[in-house]
Amino acid sequence: MRFLKLSRAFVLTGAAASALGGCVGGGGGQQLSPAPFVGQREQAGEEYVIGPSDQLSIFVWRNPELSADVSVRPDGRITTPLVSDMPAVGKTPAMLADDMKIALSTYIKDPIVSVIVKSAQSTFSQQIRVVGATEKPASIPYRANMTLLDAMIAVGGLNQYAAGNRARLIRYDRATGKQTDYNIKIGRLLKNGDPSANVRLEPGDVIIIPESMF
């Protein structure tokens, strides 16, 4: 009888330990599909969204006096000849070009406008932010086809206290307004070279790396 009681106690203890292990491991997060270390072909990423301090080149065809190189002000607007205080932040270059075309139509007939981003400072929605137990937490400008491996190289990898296999990736879906939490295994990626742990990143992703409890 005593043996049965001890056996039952061990079973309960084991179950509790398993449950605790699941909590510590950051259970509940979803999984992302693996991404190759080197893609078979490069693909265009999402359209760039203009942010404060970006350097833009506004070109008006056959009207060089209306063309200008401008910096997006902290209030998110730009000023060019004949167009003052045009909102720029949050627009793609194509969207801004269309708005400039409408504004210039008051002065010239059928203007053809091009907007080129000469120097991108990146808004938060265009950055990858890596925080927690890494060598140098940072916000990294997103580029097309960027993966978890690229981001970790940029921040110098994990520090000695990191629990890389309990890391999380937070992704915000602008279309639905929902935030999704994914489990990522940075330790397996960096220490074991596990290709299945490498995942593709998207603009605005936040990577959170906790410290080990031991």
mmCIF file of C-alpha atoms in Angstrom:
data_model
loop_
_atom_site.group_PDB
_atom_site.id
_atom_site.type_symbol
_atom_site.label_atom_id
_atom_site.label_comp_id
_atom_site.label_asym_id
_atom_site.label_seq_id
_atom_site.Cartn_x
_atom_site.Cartn_y
_atom_site.Cartn_z
ATOM 1 C CA MET A 1 0.000 0.000 0.000
ATOM 2 C CA ARG A 2 2.812 2.348 0.892
ATOM 3 C CA PHE A 3 4.503 1.542 -2.438
ATOM 4 C CA LEU A 4 1.349 2.516 -4.336
ATOM 5 C CA LYS A 5 1.163 5.836 -2.500
ATOM 6 C CA LEU A 6 4.808 6.609 -3.287
ATOM 7 C CA SER A 7 4.314 5.645 -6.937
ATOM 8 C CA ARG A 8 1.295 7.943 -7.187
ATOM 9 C CA ALA A 9 3.287 10.781 -5.604
ATOM 10 C CA PHE A 10 6.080 10.344 -8.150
ATOM 11 C CA VAL A 11 3.577 10.416 -11.008
ATOM 12 C CA LEU A 12 1.982 13.628 -9.725
ATOM 13 C CA THR A 13 5.383 15.210 -9.185
ATOM 14 C CA GLY A 14 6.419 14.301 -12.724
ATOM 15 C CA ALA A 15 3.211 15.756 -14.158
ATOM 16 C CA ALA A 16 3.716 18.986 -12.231
ATOM 17 C CA ALA A 17 7.313 19.216 -13.446
ATOM 18 C CA SER A 18 6.178 18.685 -17.029
ATOM 19 C CA ALA A 19 3.571 21.426 -16.690
ATOM 20 C CA LEU A 20 6.129 23.788 -15.188
ATOM 21 C CA GLY A 21 8.556 22.945 -17.955
ATOM 22 C CA GLY A 22 5.888 23.861 -20.504
ATOM 23 C CA CYS A 23 5.370 27.243 -18.833
ATOM 24 C CA VAL A 24 9.082 27.981 -18.670
ATOM 25 C CA GLY A 25 9.485 26.988 -22.290
ATOM 26 C CA GLY A 26 7.061 29.692 -23.378
ATOM 27 C CA GLY A 27 4.364 27.246 -24.456
ATOM 28 C CA GLY A 28 1.329 28.486 -26.296
ATOM 29 C CA GLY A 29 3.200 30.257 -29.065
ATOM 30 C CA GLN A 30 2.750 29.215 -32.668
ATOM 31 C CA GLN A 31 5.421 27.846 -34.994
ATOM 32 C CA LEU A 32 6.796 29.434 -38.155
ATOM 33 C CA SER A 33 7.817 27.581 -41.300
ATOM 34 C CA PRO A 34 11.604 27.155 -41.780
ATOM 35 C CA ALA A 35 13.429 29.428 -44.207
ATOM 36 C CA PRO A 36 16.561 28.374 -46.133
ATOM 37 C CA PHE A 37 19.932 29.885 -45.212
ATOM 38 C CA VAL A 38 20.275 31.000 -48.826
ATOM 39 C CA GLY A 39 17.114 31.495 -50.869
ATOM 40 C CA GLN A 40 16.830 29.905 -54.276
ATOM 41 C CA ARG A 41 15.865 33.280 -55.684
ATOM 42 C CA GLU A 42 15.523 36.782 -54.382
ATOM 43 C CA GLN A 43 12.016 38.181 -54.138
ATOM 44 C CA ALA A 44 10.748 41.705 -53.769
ATOM 45 C CA GLY A 45 9.669 42.587 -50.253
ATOM 46 C CA GLU A 46 6.802 44.742 -49.121
ATOM 47 C CA GLU A 47 6.690 48.272 -50.467
ATOM 48 C CA TYR A 48 8.730 50.708 -48.410
ATOM 49 C CA VAL A 49 6.764 53.058 -46.169
ATOM 50 C CA ILE A 50 8.232 56.545 -45.795
ATOM 51 C CA GLY A 51 9.246 57.622 -42.286
ATOM 52 C CA PRO A 52 10.555 60.735 -40.503
ATOM 53 C CA SER A 53 14.064 61.899 -41.525
ATOM 54 C CA ASP A 54 14.001 59.905 -44.791
ATOM 55 C CA GLN A 55 15.766 61.689 -47.632
ATOM 56 C CA LEU A 56 13.582 61.883 -50.736
ATOM 57 C CA SER A 57 14.160 62.967 -54.310
ATOM 58 C CA ILE A 58 11.039 64.475 -55.899
ATOM 59 C CA PHE A 59 11.326 64.570 -59.702
ATOM 60 C CA VAL A 60 8.777 66.404 -61.861
ATOM 61 C CA TRP A 61 9.280 65.517 -65.522
ATOM 62 C CA ARG A 62 10.077 68.515 -67.755
ATOM 63 C CA ASN A 63 9.864 70.813 -64.734
ATOM 64 C CA PRO A 64 13.280 70.807 -63.083
ATOM 65 C CA GLU A 65 12.427 73.978 -61.157
ATOM 66 C CA LEU A 66 9.728 71.987 -59.322
ATOM 67 C CA SER A 67 11.981 69.021 -58.579
ATOM 68 C CA ALA A 68 13.801 68.894 -55.249
ATOM 69 C CA ASP A 69 15.710 66.761 -52.770
ATOM 70 C CA VAL A 70 13.954 67.011 -49.421
ATOM 71 C CA SER A 71 14.089 65.566 -45.930
ATOM 72 C CA VAL A 72 10.929 64.363 -44.220
ATOM 73 C CA ARG A 73 10.423 66.610 -41.215
ATOM 74 C CA PRO A 74 9.759 65.253 -37.696
ATOM 75 C CA ASP A 75 6.097 66.182 -38.194
ATOM 76 C CA GLY A 76 5.971 63.778 -41.151
ATOM 77 C CA ARG A 77 5.611 66.400 -43.878
ATOM 78 C CA ILE A 78 7.708 67.724 -46.758
ATOM 79 C CA THR A 79 7.864 71.016 -48.608
ATOM 80 C CA THR A 80 8.754 71.416 -52.287
ATOM 81 C CA PRO A 81 8.372 74.310 -54.748
ATOM 82 C CA LEU A 82 4.640 75.145 -55.028
ATOM 83 C CA VAL A 83 3.697 72.385 -52.519
ATOM 84 C CA SER A 84 4.022 73.088 -48.808
ATOM 85 C CA ASP A 85 3.320 70.797 -45.874
ATOM 86 C CA MET A 86 2.557 67.678 -47.897
ATOM 87 C CA PRO A 87 2.079 64.667 -45.550
ATOM 88 C CA ALA A 88 4.645 61.978 -46.427
ATOM 89 C CA VAL A 89 4.994 59.635 -43.439
ATOM 90 C CA GLY A 90 3.054 56.388 -43.757
ATOM 91 C CA LYS A 91 2.889 56.539 -47.543
ATOM 92 C CA THR A 92 4.761 54.472 -50.103
ATOM 93 C CA PRO A 93 6.788 56.443 -52.682
ATOM 94 C CA ALA A 94 4.105 55.679 -55.287
ATOM 95 C CA MET A 95 1.354 57.014 -53.018
ATOM 96 C CA LEU A 96 3.291 60.209 -52.328
ATOM 97 C CA ALA A 97 3.950 60.654 -56.054
ATOM 98 C CA ASP A 98 0.203 60.435 -56.739
ATOM 99 C CA ASP A 99 -0.554 63.022 -54.043
ATOM 100 C CA MET A 100 2.156 65.342 -55.403
ATOM 101 C CA LYS A 101 0.663 64.963 -58.888
ATOM 102 C CA ILE A 102 -2.758 66.070 -57.614
ATOM 103 C CA ALA A 103 -1.266 69.054 -55.768
ATOM 104 C CA LEU A 104 0.781 70.188 -58.790
ATOM 105 C CA SER A 105 -2.171 69.823 -61.167
ATOM 106 C CA THR A 106 -3.345 73.231 -59.931
ATOM 107 C CA TYR A 107 -0.279 74.809 -61.546
ATOM 108 C CA ILE A 108 0.730 72.593 -64.477
ATOM 109 C CA LYS A 109 -1.141 70.280 -66.824
ATOM 110 C CA ASP A 110 -0.824 66.510 -66.344
ATOM 111 C CA PRO A 111 2.343 66.525 -64.183
ATOM 112 C CA ILE A 112 4.428 63.349 -64.107
ATOM 113 C CA VAL A 113 5.960 62.909 -60.664
ATOM 114 C CA SER A 114 8.453 60.336 -59.365
ATOM 115 C CA VAL A 115 9.524 59.870 -55.735
ATOM 116 C CA ILE A 116 12.797 58.111 -54.909
ATOM 117 C CA VAL A 117 13.960 57.278 -51.378
ATOM 118 C CA LYS A 118 17.633 58.305 -51.351
ATOM 119 C CA SER A 119 18.318 57.563 -47.689
ATOM 120 C CA ALA A 120 15.958 55.389 -45.642
ATOM 121 C CA GLN A 121 15.893 55.869 -41.877
ATOM 122 C CA SER A 122 13.072 53.313 -41.433
ATOM 123 C CA THR A 123 9.975 53.684 -39.306
ATOM 124 C CA PHE A 124 9.333 51.129 -36.529
ATOM 125 C CA SER A 125 6.943 49.343 -38.876
ATOM 126 C CA GLN A 126 9.882 48.757 -41.240
ATOM 127 C CA GLN A 127 12.376 47.623 -38.597
ATOM 128 C CA ILE A 128 13.251 44.349 -36.898
ATOM 129 C CA ARG A 129 13.707 44.917 -33.154
ATOM 130 C CA VAL A 130 15.782 42.449 -31.134
ATOM 131 C CA VAL A 131 15.680 42.820 -27.343
ATOM 132 C CA GLY A 132 16.705 40.833 -24.290
ATOM 133 C CA ALA A 133 19.702 38.545 -23.821
ATOM 134 C CA THR A 134 21.687 39.432 -26.930
ATOM 135 C CA GLU A 135 25.111 41.024 -27.251
ATOM 136 C CA LYS A 136 23.707 44.333 -28.528
ATOM 137 C CA PRO A 137 19.927 44.809 -28.591
ATOM 138 C CA ALA A 138 19.042 46.919 -31.613
ATOM 139 C CA SER A 139 16.507 48.017 -34.196
ATOM 140 C CA ILE A 140 17.598 46.757 -37.612
ATOM 141 C CA PRO A 141 16.296 48.139 -40.907
ATOM 142 C CA TYR A 142 14.323 45.418 -42.650
ATOM 143 C CA ARG A 143 15.427 44.269 -46.086
ATOM 144 C CA ALA A 144 13.750 41.889 -48.495
ATOM 145 C CA ASN A 145 14.251 38.163 -47.788
ATOM 146 C CA MET A 146 15.654 38.795 -44.298
ATOM 147 C CA THR A 147 15.787 35.780 -41.968
ATOM 148 C CA LEU A 148 16.301 35.160 -38.253
ATOM 149 C CA LEU A 149 19.947 34.272 -38.922
ATOM 150 C CA ASP A 150 20.541 37.660 -40.578
ATOM 151 C CA ALA A 151 19.046 39.489 -37.600
ATOM 152 C CA MET A 152 21.107 37.544 -35.051
ATOM 153 C CA ILE A 153 24.326 38.217 -36.966
ATOM 154 C CA ALA A 154 23.456 41.930 -36.947
ATOM 155 C CA VAL A 155 23.099 42.009 -33.133
ATOM 156 C CA GLY A 156 26.150 39.851 -32.420
ATOM 157 C CA GLY A 157 24.304 36.676 -31.423
ATOM 158 C CA LEU A 158 23.222 35.573 -27.948
ATOM 159 C CA ASN A 159 24.949 36.592 -24.745
ATOM 160 C CA GLN A 160 26.153 34.040 -22.181
ATOM 161 C CA TYR A 161 22.936 34.232 -20.151
ATOM 162 C CA ALA A 162 20.500 33.757 -23.017
ATOM 163 C CA ALA A 163 17.863 31.058 -23.137
ATOM 164 C CA GLY A 164 17.809 31.107 -26.911
ATOM 165 C CA ASN A 165 15.418 28.198 -27.319
ATOM 166 C CA ARG A 166 12.769 30.028 -25.282
ATOM 167 C CA ALA A 167 12.835 33.110 -27.503
ATOM 168 C CA ARG A 168 9.658 34.546 -28.993
ATOM 169 C CA LEU A 169 8.827 36.436 -32.147
ATOM 170 C CA ILE A 170 5.954 38.930 -31.958
ATOM 171 C CA ARG A 171 4.333 39.774 -35.291
ATOM 172 C CA TYR A 172 1.640 42.400 -35.863
ATOM 173 C CA ASP A 173 -0.759 41.949 -38.752
ATOM 174 C CA ARG A 174 -1.717 45.393 -40.039
ATOM 175 C CA ALA A 175 -4.593 43.954 -42.062
ATOM 176 C CA THR A 176 -6.369 42.360 -39.088
ATOM 177 C CA GLY A 177 -4.928 44.459 -36.256
ATOM 178 C CA LYS A 178 -3.965 41.288 -34.393
ATOM 179 C CA GLN A 179 -0.652 40.349 -32.765
ATOM 180 C CA THR A 180 0.664 36.779 -32.939
ATOM 181 C CA ASP A 181 3.254 35.171 -30.658
ATOM 182 C CA TYR A 182 5.595 32.574 -32.211
ATOM 183 C CA ASN A 183 8.128 30.274 -30.535
ATOM 184 C CA ILE A 184 11.604 30.403 -32.109
ATOM 185 C CA LYS A 185 14.682 28.279 -31.326
ATOM 186 C CA ILE A 186 17.647 30.635 -31.631
ATOM 187 C CA GLY A 187 19.906 28.319 -29.604
ATOM 188 C CA ARG A 188 19.360 25.457 -32.054
ATOM 189 C CA LEU A 189 19.978 27.818 -34.957
ATOM 190 C CA LEU A 190 23.228 29.369 -33.729
ATOM 191 C CA LYS A 191 24.756 26.565 -31.667
ATOM 192 C CA ASN A 192 23.644 23.532 -33.667
ATOM 193 C CA GLY A 193 23.274 25.073 -37.098
ATOM 194 C CA ASP A 194 19.769 23.630 -37.327
ATOM 195 C CA PRO A 195 18.288 24.883 -40.623
ATOM 196 C CA SER A 196 14.740 24.170 -39.438
ATOM 197 C CA ALA A 197 15.177 26.874 -36.766
ATOM 198 C CA ASN A 198 15.820 29.602 -39.334
ATOM 199 C CA VAL A 199 12.631 31.532 -40.191
ATOM 200 C CA ARG A 200 11.809 34.377 -42.537
ATOM 201 C CA LEU A 201 11.196 37.764 -40.950
ATOM 202 C CA GLU A 202 8.694 40.453 -41.835
ATOM 203 C CA PRO A 203 8.819 44.248 -41.329
ATOM 204 C CA GLY A 204 7.900 45.194 -37.762
ATOM 205 C CA ASP A 205 8.820 41.839 -36.164
ATOM 206 C CA VAL A 206 9.976 41.974 -32.528
ATOM 207 C CA ILE A 207 12.317 39.234 -31.248
ATOM 208 C CA ILE A 208 12.378 38.786 -27.454
ATOM 209 C CA ILE A 209 15.184 36.674 -25.941
ATOM 210 C CA PRO A 210 14.806 35.769 -22.219
ATOM 211 C CA GLU A 211 17.646 34.972 -19.840
ATOM 212 C CA SER A 212 18.199 31.481 -18.498
ATOM 213 C CA MET A 213 16.854 30.763 -15.024
ATOM 214 C CA PHE A 214 20.058 28.944 -14.074
#
